[in-house]
Amino acid sequence: MTGTRRTVAALFLLPALVLLGALVVYPIGYSVVRSFQNASGDGFAGFANYKALFTDDGIRTALKNNIIWVVFAPTVSTALGLVFAVLTERVRWGTAFKLVVFMPMAISMLAAGIIFRLVYDQDPDKGVANAVWVGVHDTFAQSSAFPKAHLGRESPLMAQGGGFITRTAVRTGQPVALPLVGVAPDQMPGGAKRAVQAEPRPGSVTGTTWQDFTRGKGVGRLGAVDPAELGYAGMRIEAVRGGTVVASTKAADDGTFTLPARADGARLRLPAANFREPYNGVDWLGPSLVTPAIIGAYVWMWAGFAMVLIAAGLAGLPRELLEAARVDGANEWQVFRRVTVPLLAPVLAVVTVTLMINVLKVFDLVFIIPPGSSQDDADVLALELYRKGFSEDQPGIASAIAVFLLLLVIPVMLFNVRRLRREVRR
């Protein structure tokens, strides 16, 4: 090259070098210098700001959560991307499926955070995650229809262990009244009918359990079945003698029930299972699950990115090797584990390392999704940097966190660059 060409090349590179220096080199240099200064910036603090990285409780929590992010988020995203890429090769609508999985990448982190804040809402009527979870739970363990039921005035029952039990023993041929109050009309079981006074039966214990309340002042009789009152359909009744259940049954739609002769002399109990509060799902954004929940949102966004890159690598695999393995008797799982995955190892490494760099800087999701009560438990280094720099007015510590993040990212970036160069040489 002549000197003229070097000058022309320098002129073409100059705008890029100026921007690189102004937007990258200068901020890095300033952050390094600022990390050794005190909060006001007019004095040298030595390594005090870096010491705070390992002594401040908030930063230590953020560092622990960053380790969890680096270990699990890239691994799960890459694994799902690999599974999706391999399976969509054999699916008729594979391209459409890839489009759907990749679509979350078009959504900003801010929008995704708002979406998943709603998805993880504790109220099953609002949060999709808890709506599904409660639906599955109630399929196998149906919630009680009487969670708010309690004793009325002059009740023949008394409270015991979360349920209620008669004050005296019951006798065959003598109908028993088991009145309660407190169940809202719209919460009564769907099959509930007007309560009926049980008829006496020789050799059996009969009775009625019902909502002993009629709207209107001075309307209805206390402890007696009135025409407008509903029976507690499905209420479980147990006959207990000496701490042992000798008989049990469920009330009919009109609240009536019948127990065999062996219930004679026992006390009737309405067990606590009749009154347990309805299952309200999982506290996804509570202190113990908030970080895995946010990682789930991240995986939803970035699994499509991993899938597209892995699918591109999969398309370049030599098919003759896969067919040779099948001809040699390998099943599909063996072909996948022994041939496909090893051949895709360079692509998988690039995807994983790229996502590791990405999660070290995660901020948006952690800032938006957790409520204020659990944001400290979901803290990460990027969020702690923002807090120290703008909320707590500690720019020295914030700069130290920024430099620390840079030191964490550099080895991962170097590994990625070296791997890419080896691939180019091949």
Tab-separated table of C-alpha atoms in Angstrom:
chain	number	residue	atom	x	y	z
A	1	MET	CA	0.000	0.000	0.000
A	2	THR	CA	1.193	3.524	-0.767
A	3	GLY	CA	1.116	6.312	1.768
A	4	THR	CA	-1.832	7.868	-0.100
A	5	ARG	CA	-3.911	4.724	0.357
A	6	ARG	CA	-3.069	4.622	4.051
A	7	THR	CA	-4.282	8.203	4.395
A	8	VAL	CA	-7.508	7.422	2.551
A	9	ALA	CA	-8.062	4.357	4.729
A	10	ALA	CA	-7.447	6.415	7.876
A	11	LEU	CA	-9.941	9.041	6.710
A	12	PHE	CA	-12.591	6.398	6.132
A	13	LEU	CA	-11.909	4.857	9.540
A	14	LEU	CA	-11.790	8.170	11.386
A	15	PRO	CA	-15.578	8.614	11.884
A	16	ALA	CA	-15.852	5.077	13.259
A	17	LEU	CA	-12.826	5.599	15.527
A	18	VAL	CA	-14.248	8.886	16.823
A	19	LEU	CA	-17.593	7.277	17.620
A	20	LEU	CA	-15.874	4.257	19.174
A	21	GLY	CA	-13.742	6.492	21.342
A	22	ALA	CA	-16.629	8.761	22.369
A	23	LEU	CA	-19.179	6.015	23.028
A	24	VAL	CA	-17.008	3.131	24.251
A	25	VAL	CA	-13.404	3.976	25.158
A	26	TYR	CA	-14.087	7.233	27.011
A	27	PRO	CA	-17.010	5.863	29.122
A	28	ILE	CA	-14.942	2.818	30.069
A	29	GLY	CA	-11.956	4.949	31.032
A	30	TYR	CA	-14.117	7.387	32.984
A	31	SER	CA	-15.861	4.526	34.836
A	32	VAL	CA	-12.505	3.014	35.814
A	33	VAL	CA	-11.271	6.354	37.162
A	34	ARG	CA	-14.585	7.099	38.920
A	35	SER	CA	-14.577	3.674	40.608
A	36	PHE	CA	-11.522	4.739	42.627
A	37	GLN	CA	-13.102	7.979	43.856
A	38	ASN	CA	-15.451	8.710	46.755
A	39	ALA	CA	-19.174	9.459	46.438
A	40	SER	CA	-18.671	13.173	45.739
A	41	GLY	CA	-15.879	12.526	43.225
A	42	ASP	CA	-13.404	14.930	44.848
A	43	GLY	CA	-11.275	12.390	46.712
A	44	PHE	CA	-9.411	9.132	46.180
A	45	ALA	CA	-11.179	6.141	47.777
A	46	GLY	CA	-8.748	3.400	46.805
A	47	PHE	CA	-10.336	-0.027	46.607
A	48	ALA	CA	-13.148	0.853	49.042
A	49	ASN	CA	-15.759	0.781	46.253
A	50	TYR	CA	-14.574	-2.630	45.067
A	51	LYS	CA	-14.581	-3.898	48.652
A	52	ALA	CA	-18.255	-2.929	48.847
A	53	LEU	CA	-18.976	-5.385	46.006
A	54	PHE	CA	-18.331	-8.260	48.402
A	55	THR	CA	-19.546	-6.731	51.679
A	56	ASP	CA	-22.773	-4.929	50.717
A	57	ASP	CA	-25.764	-7.273	51.203
A	58	GLY	CA	-27.633	-5.947	48.184
A	59	ILE	CA	-24.666	-6.400	45.842
A	60	ARG	CA	-23.959	-9.873	47.216
A	61	THR	CA	-27.582	-10.877	46.518
A	62	ALA	CA	-27.269	-9.434	43.012
A	63	LEU	CA	-24.030	-11.356	42.436
A	64	LYS	CA	-25.642	-14.604	43.609
A	65	ASN	CA	-28.612	-14.050	41.302
A	66	ASN	CA	-26.291	-13.267	38.382
A	67	ILE	CA	-24.608	-16.634	38.902
A	68	ILE	CA	-28.027	-18.322	38.802
A	69	TRP	CA	-28.855	-16.414	35.621
A	70	VAL	CA	-25.568	-17.315	33.912
A	71	VAL	CA	-25.921	-21.012	34.783
A	72	PHE	CA	-29.592	-21.617	33.999
A	73	ALA	CA	-30.910	-19.032	31.511
A	74	PRO	CA	-28.447	-19.765	28.633
A	75	THR	CA	-28.558	-23.513	29.304
A	76	VAL	CA	-32.356	-23.776	29.253
A	77	SER	CA	-32.693	-21.433	26.257
A	78	THR	CA	-30.088	-23.353	24.254
A	79	ALA	CA	-31.575	-26.733	25.187
A	80	LEU	CA	-35.071	-25.654	24.145
A	81	GLY	CA	-33.707	-24.109	20.974
A	82	LEU	CA	-31.973	-27.388	20.131
A	83	VAL	CA	-35.118	-29.425	20.763
A	84	PHE	CA	-37.278	-27.075	18.715
A	85	ALA	CA	-34.762	-26.969	15.841
A	86	VAL	CA	-34.489	-30.772	15.652
A	87	LEU	CA	-38.222	-31.447	15.971
A	88	THR	CA	-39.336	-28.805	13.464
A	89	GLU	CA	-37.241	-30.520	10.790
A	90	ARG	CA	-39.752	-33.378	10.864
A	91	VAL	CA	-42.941	-31.350	11.316
A	92	ARG	CA	-45.079	-30.352	8.350
A	93	TRP	CA	-45.707	-26.877	9.740
A	94	GLY	CA	-42.135	-26.444	10.970
A	95	THR	CA	-41.644	-23.007	9.427
A	96	ALA	CA	-44.844	-21.648	11.002
A	97	PHE	CA	-43.806	-23.100	14.355
A	98	LYS	CA	-40.389	-21.450	14.104
A	99	LEU	CA	-42.065	-18.143	13.310
A	100	VAL	CA	-44.272	-18.391	16.404
A	101	VAL	CA	-41.348	-19.335	18.677
A	102	PHE	CA	-39.143	-16.576	17.251
A	103	MET	CA	-41.863	-13.917	17.409
A	104	PRO	CA	-41.185	-12.893	21.070
A	105	MET	CA	-37.790	-11.576	19.880
A	106	ALA	CA	-39.724	-8.784	18.154
A	107	ILE	CA	-41.096	-7.629	21.528
A	108	SER	CA	-39.058	-5.229	23.621
A	109	MET	CA	-37.868	-6.258	27.067
A	110	LEU	CA	-40.112	-3.565	28.528
A	111	ALA	CA	-43.232	-4.975	26.850
A	112	ALA	CA	-42.264	-8.543	27.776
A	113	GLY	CA	-41.818	-7.472	31.396
A	114	ILE	CA	-45.299	-5.950	31.482
A	115	ILE	CA	-46.772	-9.070	29.870
A	116	PHE	CA	-45.185	-11.417	32.391
A	117	ARG	CA	-46.048	-9.150	35.320
A	118	LEU	CA	-49.657	-9.927	34.363
A	119	VAL	CA	-48.967	-13.603	33.617
A	120	TYR	CA	-47.537	-14.105	37.121
A	121	ASP	CA	-50.296	-12.171	38.923
A	122	GLN	CA	-51.289	-13.914	42.163
A	123	ASP	CA	-55.027	-13.654	41.418
A	124	PRO	CA	-56.065	-16.675	39.282
A	125	ASP	CA	-58.721	-14.478	37.655
A	126	LYS	CA	-55.944	-12.249	36.268
A	127	GLY	CA	-52.718	-14.269	36.094
A	128	VAL	CA	-52.545	-16.944	33.388
A	129	ALA	CA	-49.928	-18.991	35.265
A	130	ASN	CA	-52.054	-19.289	38.395
A	131	ALA	CA	-55.253	-19.797	36.390
A	132	VAL	CA	-53.685	-22.893	34.813
A	133	TRP	CA	-52.096	-24.035	38.088
A	134	VAL	CA	-55.323	-23.654	40.083
A	135	GLY	CA	-57.282	-25.417	37.339
A	136	VAL	CA	-54.955	-28.420	37.461
A	137	HIS	CA	-54.985	-28.435	41.283
A	138	ASP	CA	-58.777	-28.277	41.515
A	139	THR	CA	-59.070	-31.153	39.055
A	140	PHE	CA	-57.446	-33.468	41.595
A	141	ALA	CA	-58.315	-31.682	44.871
A	142	GLN	CA	-61.507	-29.693	44.567
A	143	SER	CA	-61.760	-26.663	46.825
A	144	SER	CA	-64.448	-26.410	49.491
A	145	ALA	CA	-67.720	-24.652	48.775
A	146	PHE	CA	-68.046	-23.353	52.346
A	147	PRO	CA	-64.785	-21.514	53.229
A	148	LYS	CA	-66.560	-18.667	55.053
A	149	ALA	CA	-69.128	-20.724	56.976
A	150	HIS	CA	-69.188	-20.150	60.743
A	151	LEU	CA	-71.359	-20.618	63.798
A	152	GLY	CA	-74.476	-18.543	64.317
A	153	ARG	CA	-76.122	-17.472	67.570
A	154	GLU	CA	-77.210	-20.211	69.995
A	155	SER	CA	-75.720	-22.876	67.751
A	156	PRO	CA	-75.857	-26.567	68.735
A	157	LEU	CA	-72.321	-26.835	67.303
A	158	MET	CA	-68.946	-25.716	68.613
A	159	ALA	CA	-65.654	-25.117	66.856
A	160	GLN	CA	-63.030	-27.897	66.802
A	161	GLY	CA	-59.813	-28.175	64.775
A	162	GLY	CA	-60.932	-25.963	61.912
A	163	GLY	CA	-64.335	-27.671	61.721
A	164	PHE	CA	-67.387	-27.958	63.952
A	165	ILE	CA	-68.829	-30.690	66.193
A	166	THR	CA	-72.117	-31.137	68.069
A	167	ARG	CA	-72.073	-30.282	71.734
A	168	THR	CA	-73.919	-33.468	72.668
A	169	ALA	CA	-74.178	-37.028	71.348
A	170	VAL	CA	-76.902	-37.878	68.850
A	171	ARG	CA	-79.486	-40.660	68.961
A	172	THR	CA	-81.233	-42.725	66.332
A	173	GLY	CA	-84.758	-41.657	65.544
A	174	GLN	CA	-84.059	-38.062	66.616
A	175	PRO	CA	-83.386	-35.590	63.731
A	176	VAL	CA	-80.291	-33.425	64.188
A	177	ALA	CA	-79.986	-29.767	63.202
A	178	LEU	CA	-76.551	-28.582	61.980
A	179	PRO	CA	-77.047	-24.890	61.091
A	180	LEU	CA	-74.280	-22.529	59.970
A	181	VAL	CA	-74.121	-19.012	58.552
A	182	GLY	CA	-71.696	-16.933	56.537
A	183	VAL	CA	-71.763	-18.439	53.031
A	184	ALA	CA	-72.575	-15.795	50.419
A	185	PRO	CA	-75.503	-16.687	48.130
A	186	ASP	CA	-73.298	-16.628	45.037
A	187	GLN	CA	-70.844	-19.008	46.751
A	188	MET	CA	-73.391	-21.732	47.487
A	189	PRO	CA	-72.916	-24.992	45.532
A	190	GLY	CA	-74.645	-24.998	42.170
A	191	GLY	CA	-76.905	-27.918	43.080
A	192	ALA	CA	-78.092	-26.475	46.409
A	193	LYS	CA	-81.864	-26.644	46.924
A	194	ARG	CA	-84.214	-25.363	49.562
A	195	ALA	CA	-83.415	-26.972	52.879
A	196	VAL	CA	-85.818	-29.617	54.199
A	197	GLN	CA	-86.439	-30.649	57.786
A	198	ALA	CA	-85.208	-34.256	58.084
A	199	GLU	CA	-87.750	-36.915	59.024
A	200	PRO	CA	-86.988	-39.294	61.935
A	201	ARG	CA	-86.087	-42.865	60.952
A	202	PRO	CA	-85.891	-45.745	63.396
A	203	GLY	CA	-82.410	-47.247	63.519
A	204	SER	CA	-80.805	-44.256	61.696
A	205	VAL	CA	-79.481	-40.834	62.578
A	206	THR	CA	-81.001	-38.222	60.285
A	207	GLY	CA	-80.536	-34.496	60.128
A	208	THR	CA	-80.184	-31.331	58.074
A	209	THR	CA	-77.233	-28.981	57.559
A	210	TRP	CA	-78.175	-25.657	56.033
A	211	GLN	CA	-77.628	-21.901	55.793
A	212	ASP	CA	-79.615	-20.652	58.801
A	213	PHE	CA	-80.205	-17.144	57.511
A	214	THR	CA	-83.113	-15.407	55.807
A	215	ARG	CA	-82.818	-11.864	54.479
A	216	GLY	CA	-84.930	-9.216	56.201
A	217	LYS	CA	-85.240	-8.025	59.770
A	218	GLY	CA	-87.269	-10.314	62.001
A	219	VAL	CA	-87.719	-12.879	59.189
A	220	GLY	CA	-86.956	-16.550	59.830
A	221	ARG	CA	-86.571	-18.638	62.964
A	222	LEU	CA	-83.211	-19.201	64.594
A	223	GLY	CA	-82.157	-22.866	64.513
A	224	ALA	CA	-85.134	-23.929	62.372
A	225	VAL	CA	-85.397	-24.603	58.653
A	226	ASP	CA	-87.231	-21.772	56.880
A	227	PRO	CA	-88.639	-21.922	53.325
A	228	ALA	CA	-86.119	-19.481	51.793
A	229	GLU	CA	-83.020	-21.145	53.292
A	230	LEU	CA	-80.748	-23.434	51.243
A	231	GLY	CA	-79.210	-26.752	52.214
A	232	TYR	CA	-75.446	-27.246	52.289
A	233	ALA	CA	-75.249	-29.618	49.332
A	234	GLY	CA	-72.253	-31.954	49.526
A	235	MET	CA	-71.324	-31.080	53.127
A	236	ARG	CA	-69.410	-33.994	54.671
A	237	ILE	CA	-70.668	-35.217	58.051
A	238	GLU	CA	-68.778	-37.650	60.312
A	239	ALA	CA	-69.967	-39.531	63.372
A	240	VAL	CA	-67.152	-39.539	65.951
A	241	ARG	CA	-66.982	-41.697	69.065
A	242	GLY	CA	-63.877	-41.760	71.265
A	243	GLY	CA	-61.857	-39.874	68.654
A	244	THR	CA	-62.670	-42.455	65.949
A	245	VAL	CA	-64.902	-41.896	62.926
A	246	VAL	CA	-67.543	-44.646	63.052
A	247	ALA	CA	-69.644	-43.466	60.092
A	248	SER	CA	-69.690	-40.699	57.517
A	249	THR	CA	-71.863	-39.366	54.728
A	250	LYS	CA	-72.493	-36.335	52.528
A	251	ALA	CA	-75.517	-34.076	52.630
A	252	ALA	CA	-77.992	-34.186	49.764
A	253	ASP	CA	-78.815	-31.109	47.690
A	254	ASP	CA	-81.475	-30.107	50.221
A	255	GLY	CA	-79.032	-30.499	53.130
A	256	THR	CA	-80.521	-33.688	54.541
A	257	PHE	CA	-78.342	-36.658	55.493
A	258	THR	CA	-78.683	-40.157	56.980
A	259	LEU	CA	-76.187	-42.105	59.083
A	260	PRO	CA	-76.457	-45.801	60.049
A	261	ALA	CA	-77.295	-47.147	63.513
A	262	ARG	CA	-73.639	-47.294	64.543
A	263	ALA	CA	-73.680	-43.484	64.738
A	264	ASP	CA	-75.968	-43.765	67.788
A	265	GLY	CA	-74.294	-42.176	70.818
A	266	ALA	CA	-71.616	-40.444	68.708
A	267	ARG	CA	-71.102	-36.724	68.133
A	268	LEU	CA	-71.513	-35.377	64.628
A	269	ARG	CA	-68.573	-33.463	63.156
A	270	LEU	CA	-68.336	-31.215	60.142
A	271	PRO	CA	-64.616	-31.740	59.329
A	272	ALA	CA	-62.231	-28.909	58.465
A	273	ALA	CA	-62.028	-30.096	54.836
A	274	ASN	CA	-65.495	-28.567	54.333
A	275	PHE	CA	-64.183	-25.113	55.184
A	276	ARG	CA	-60.664	-24.804	53.831
A	277	GLU	CA	-59.957	-21.687	51.834
A	278	PRO	CA	-59.893	-22.142	48.029
A	279	TYR	CA	-56.477	-22.820	46.566
A	280	ASN	CA	-55.063	-19.551	45.279
A	281	GLY	CA	-52.106	-20.835	43.293
A	282	VAL	CA	-48.381	-20.199	43.614
A	283	ASP	CA	-46.769	-16.945	44.654
A	284	TRP	CA	-44.654	-16.757	41.494
A	285	LEU	CA	-43.284	-13.329	42.351
A	286	GLY	CA	-42.622	-14.112	45.998
A	287	PRO	CA	-39.076	-14.115	47.422
A	288	SER	CA	-38.392	-17.797	46.737
A	289	LEU	CA	-39.611	-18.060	43.122
A	290	VAL	CA	-39.161	-14.574	41.692
A	291	THR	CA	-35.771	-15.239	40.036
A	292	PRO	CA	-36.840	-18.538	38.342
A	293	ALA	CA	-40.045	-16.799	37.216
A	294	ILE	CA	-38.108	-13.965	35.563
A	295	ILE	CA	-35.732	-16.473	33.971
A	296	GLY	CA	-38.840	-18.150	32.525
A	297	ALA	CA	-39.786	-14.856	30.871
A	298	TYR	CA	-36.254	-14.514	29.474
A	299	VAL	CA	-36.332	-18.065	28.079
A	300	TRP	CA	-39.680	-17.313	26.413
A	301	MET	CA	-38.016	-14.434	24.574
A	302	TRP	CA	-34.643	-15.962	23.681
A	303	ALA	CA	-35.382	-19.637	22.999
A	304	GLY	CA	-36.459	-18.591	19.491
A	305	PHE	CA	-33.108	-16.869	18.919
A	306	ALA	CA	-31.275	-20.065	19.921
A	307	MET	CA	-33.590	-22.164	17.750
A	308	VAL	CA	-32.935	-20.099	14.597
A	309	LEU	CA	-29.138	-20.240	14.953
A	310	ILE	CA	-29.146	-23.955	15.758
A	311	ALA	CA	-31.531	-24.665	12.868
A	312	ALA	CA	-29.093	-22.888	10.527
A	313	GLY	CA	-26.278	-25.083	11.842
A	314	LEU	CA	-28.480	-28.153	11.518
A	315	ALA	CA	-29.184	-27.362	7.881
A	316	GLY	CA	-25.434	-27.473	7.161
A	317	LEU	CA	-24.821	-30.913	8.688
A	318	PRO	CA	-23.655	-33.621	6.284
A	319	ARG	CA	-26.735	-35.816	5.878
A	320	GLU	CA	-24.670	-38.802	4.813
A	321	LEU	CA	-23.273	-39.093	8.349
A	322	LEU	CA	-26.772	-39.203	9.832
A	323	GLU	CA	-27.914	-41.773	7.292
A	324	ALA	CA	-24.787	-43.859	7.867
A	325	ALA	CA	-25.524	-43.953	11.587
A	326	ARG	CA	-29.087	-45.111	10.900
A	327	VAL	CA	-27.867	-47.776	8.493
A	328	ASP	CA	-25.486	-49.027	11.199
A	329	GLY	CA	-28.509	-49.639	13.448
A	330	ALA	CA	-28.585	-46.487	15.579
A	331	ASN	CA	-32.037	-45.366	16.686
A	332	GLU	CA	-33.150	-41.727	16.505
A	333	TRP	CA	-32.105	-40.963	20.090
A	334	GLN	CA	-28.638	-42.410	19.480
A	335	VAL	CA	-28.308	-40.461	16.223
A	336	PHE	CA	-29.278	-37.281	18.042
A	337	ARG	CA	-26.977	-37.856	21.030
A	338	ARG	CA	-23.949	-39.403	19.305
A	339	VAL	CA	-23.952	-37.637	15.911
A	340	THR	CA	-26.179	-34.539	15.761
A	341	VAL	CA	-25.169	-32.927	19.063
A	342	PRO	CA	-21.388	-33.429	18.601
A	343	LEU	CA	-21.570	-31.991	15.089
A	344	LEU	CA	-23.551	-29.015	16.414
A	345	ALA	CA	-21.148	-28.432	19.331
A	346	PRO	CA	-19.546	-25.286	17.773
A	347	VAL	CA	-22.951	-23.724	17.128
A	348	LEU	CA	-24.227	-24.666	20.578
A	349	ALA	CA	-21.123	-23.120	22.145
A	350	VAL	CA	-21.580	-19.854	20.226
A	351	VAL	CA	-25.270	-19.649	21.182
A	352	THR	CA	-24.600	-20.435	24.840
A	353	VAL	CA	-21.732	-17.958	25.153
A	354	THR	CA	-23.718	-15.227	23.386
A	355	LEU	CA	-26.611	-15.722	25.801
A	356	MET	CA	-24.207	-15.723	28.761
A	357	ILE	CA	-22.956	-12.280	27.714
A	358	ASN	CA	-26.565	-11.182	27.310
A	359	VAL	CA	-27.735	-12.338	30.755
A	360	LEU	CA	-24.817	-10.666	32.520
A	361	LYS	CA	-26.367	-7.380	31.425
A	362	VAL	CA	-30.039	-8.255	32.055
A	363	PHE	CA	-31.897	-5.318	33.555
A	364	ASP	CA	-35.321	-4.625	32.023
A	365	LEU	CA	-37.110	-7.805	33.088
A	366	VAL	CA	-35.739	-7.665	36.628
A	367	PHE	CA	-36.719	-4.005	36.932
A	368	ILE	CA	-40.300	-4.459	35.693
A	369	ILE	CA	-41.590	-7.910	36.654
A	370	PRO	CA	-40.999	-8.197	40.434
A	371	PRO	CA	-43.260	-6.181	42.765
A	372	GLY	CA	-41.551	-3.832	45.196
A	373	SER	CA	-41.781	-6.379	48.010
A	374	SER	CA	-39.576	-8.914	46.212
A	375	GLN	CA	-37.405	-6.786	43.926
A	376	ASP	CA	-34.532	-6.984	46.409
A	377	ASP	CA	-34.685	-10.799	46.153
A	378	ALA	CA	-34.557	-10.624	42.336
A	379	ASP	CA	-31.731	-8.081	42.243
A	380	VAL	CA	-28.942	-8.455	39.647
A	381	LEU	CA	-25.746	-6.479	39.081
A	382	ALA	CA	-27.145	-4.294	36.293
A	383	LEU	CA	-30.134	-3.311	38.439
A	384	GLU	CA	-27.899	-2.725	41.465
A	385	LEU	CA	-25.696	-0.498	39.293
A	386	TYR	CA	-28.773	1.589	38.415
A	387	ARG	CA	-29.849	1.784	42.054
A	388	LYS	CA	-26.444	2.808	43.378
A	389	GLY	CA	-25.908	5.367	40.638
A	390	PHE	CA	-29.328	7.017	40.504
A	391	SER	CA	-31.363	6.107	43.590
A	392	GLU	CA	-28.751	5.953	46.341
A	393	ASP	CA	-26.337	8.562	44.885
A	394	GLN	CA	-23.240	6.355	45.139
A	395	PRO	CA	-21.622	6.786	41.697
A	396	GLY	CA	-18.283	5.384	42.906
A	397	ILE	CA	-19.825	2.020	43.796
A	398	ALA	CA	-21.936	2.108	40.631
A	399	SER	CA	-18.785	2.608	38.548
A	400	ALA	CA	-17.090	-0.257	40.388
A	401	ILE	CA	-20.055	-2.522	39.526
A	402	ALA	CA	-19.803	-1.431	35.875
A	403	VAL	CA	-16.074	-2.240	35.765
A	404	PHE	CA	-16.727	-5.570	37.491
A	405	LEU	CA	-19.370	-6.452	34.889
A	406	LEU	CA	-16.909	-5.550	32.135
A	407	LEU	CA	-14.298	-7.862	33.685
A	408	LEU	CA	-16.868	-10.662	33.793
A	409	VAL	CA	-17.868	-10.178	30.160
A	410	ILE	CA	-14.342	-9.904	28.681
A	411	PRO	CA	-13.290	-13.573	29.219
A	412	VAL	CA	-16.553	-14.806	27.725
A	413	MET	CA	-16.155	-12.510	24.722
A	414	LEU	CA	-12.545	-13.623	24.186
A	415	PHE	CA	-13.638	-17.251	24.297
A	416	ASN	CA	-16.297	-16.544	21.681
A	417	VAL	CA	-13.875	-14.642	19.417
A	418	ARG	CA	-11.238	-17.391	19.604
A	419	ARG	CA	-13.803	-20.045	18.775
A	420	LEU	CA	-15.060	-18.059	15.783
A	421	ARG	CA	-11.504	-17.620	14.508
A	422	ARG	CA	-10.876	-21.364	14.770
A	423	GLU	CA	-14.021	-22.006	12.791
A	424	VAL	CA	-12.907	-19.568	10.077
A	425	ARG	CA	-9.532	-21.310	9.797
A	426	ARG	CA	-11.235	-24.649	9.251
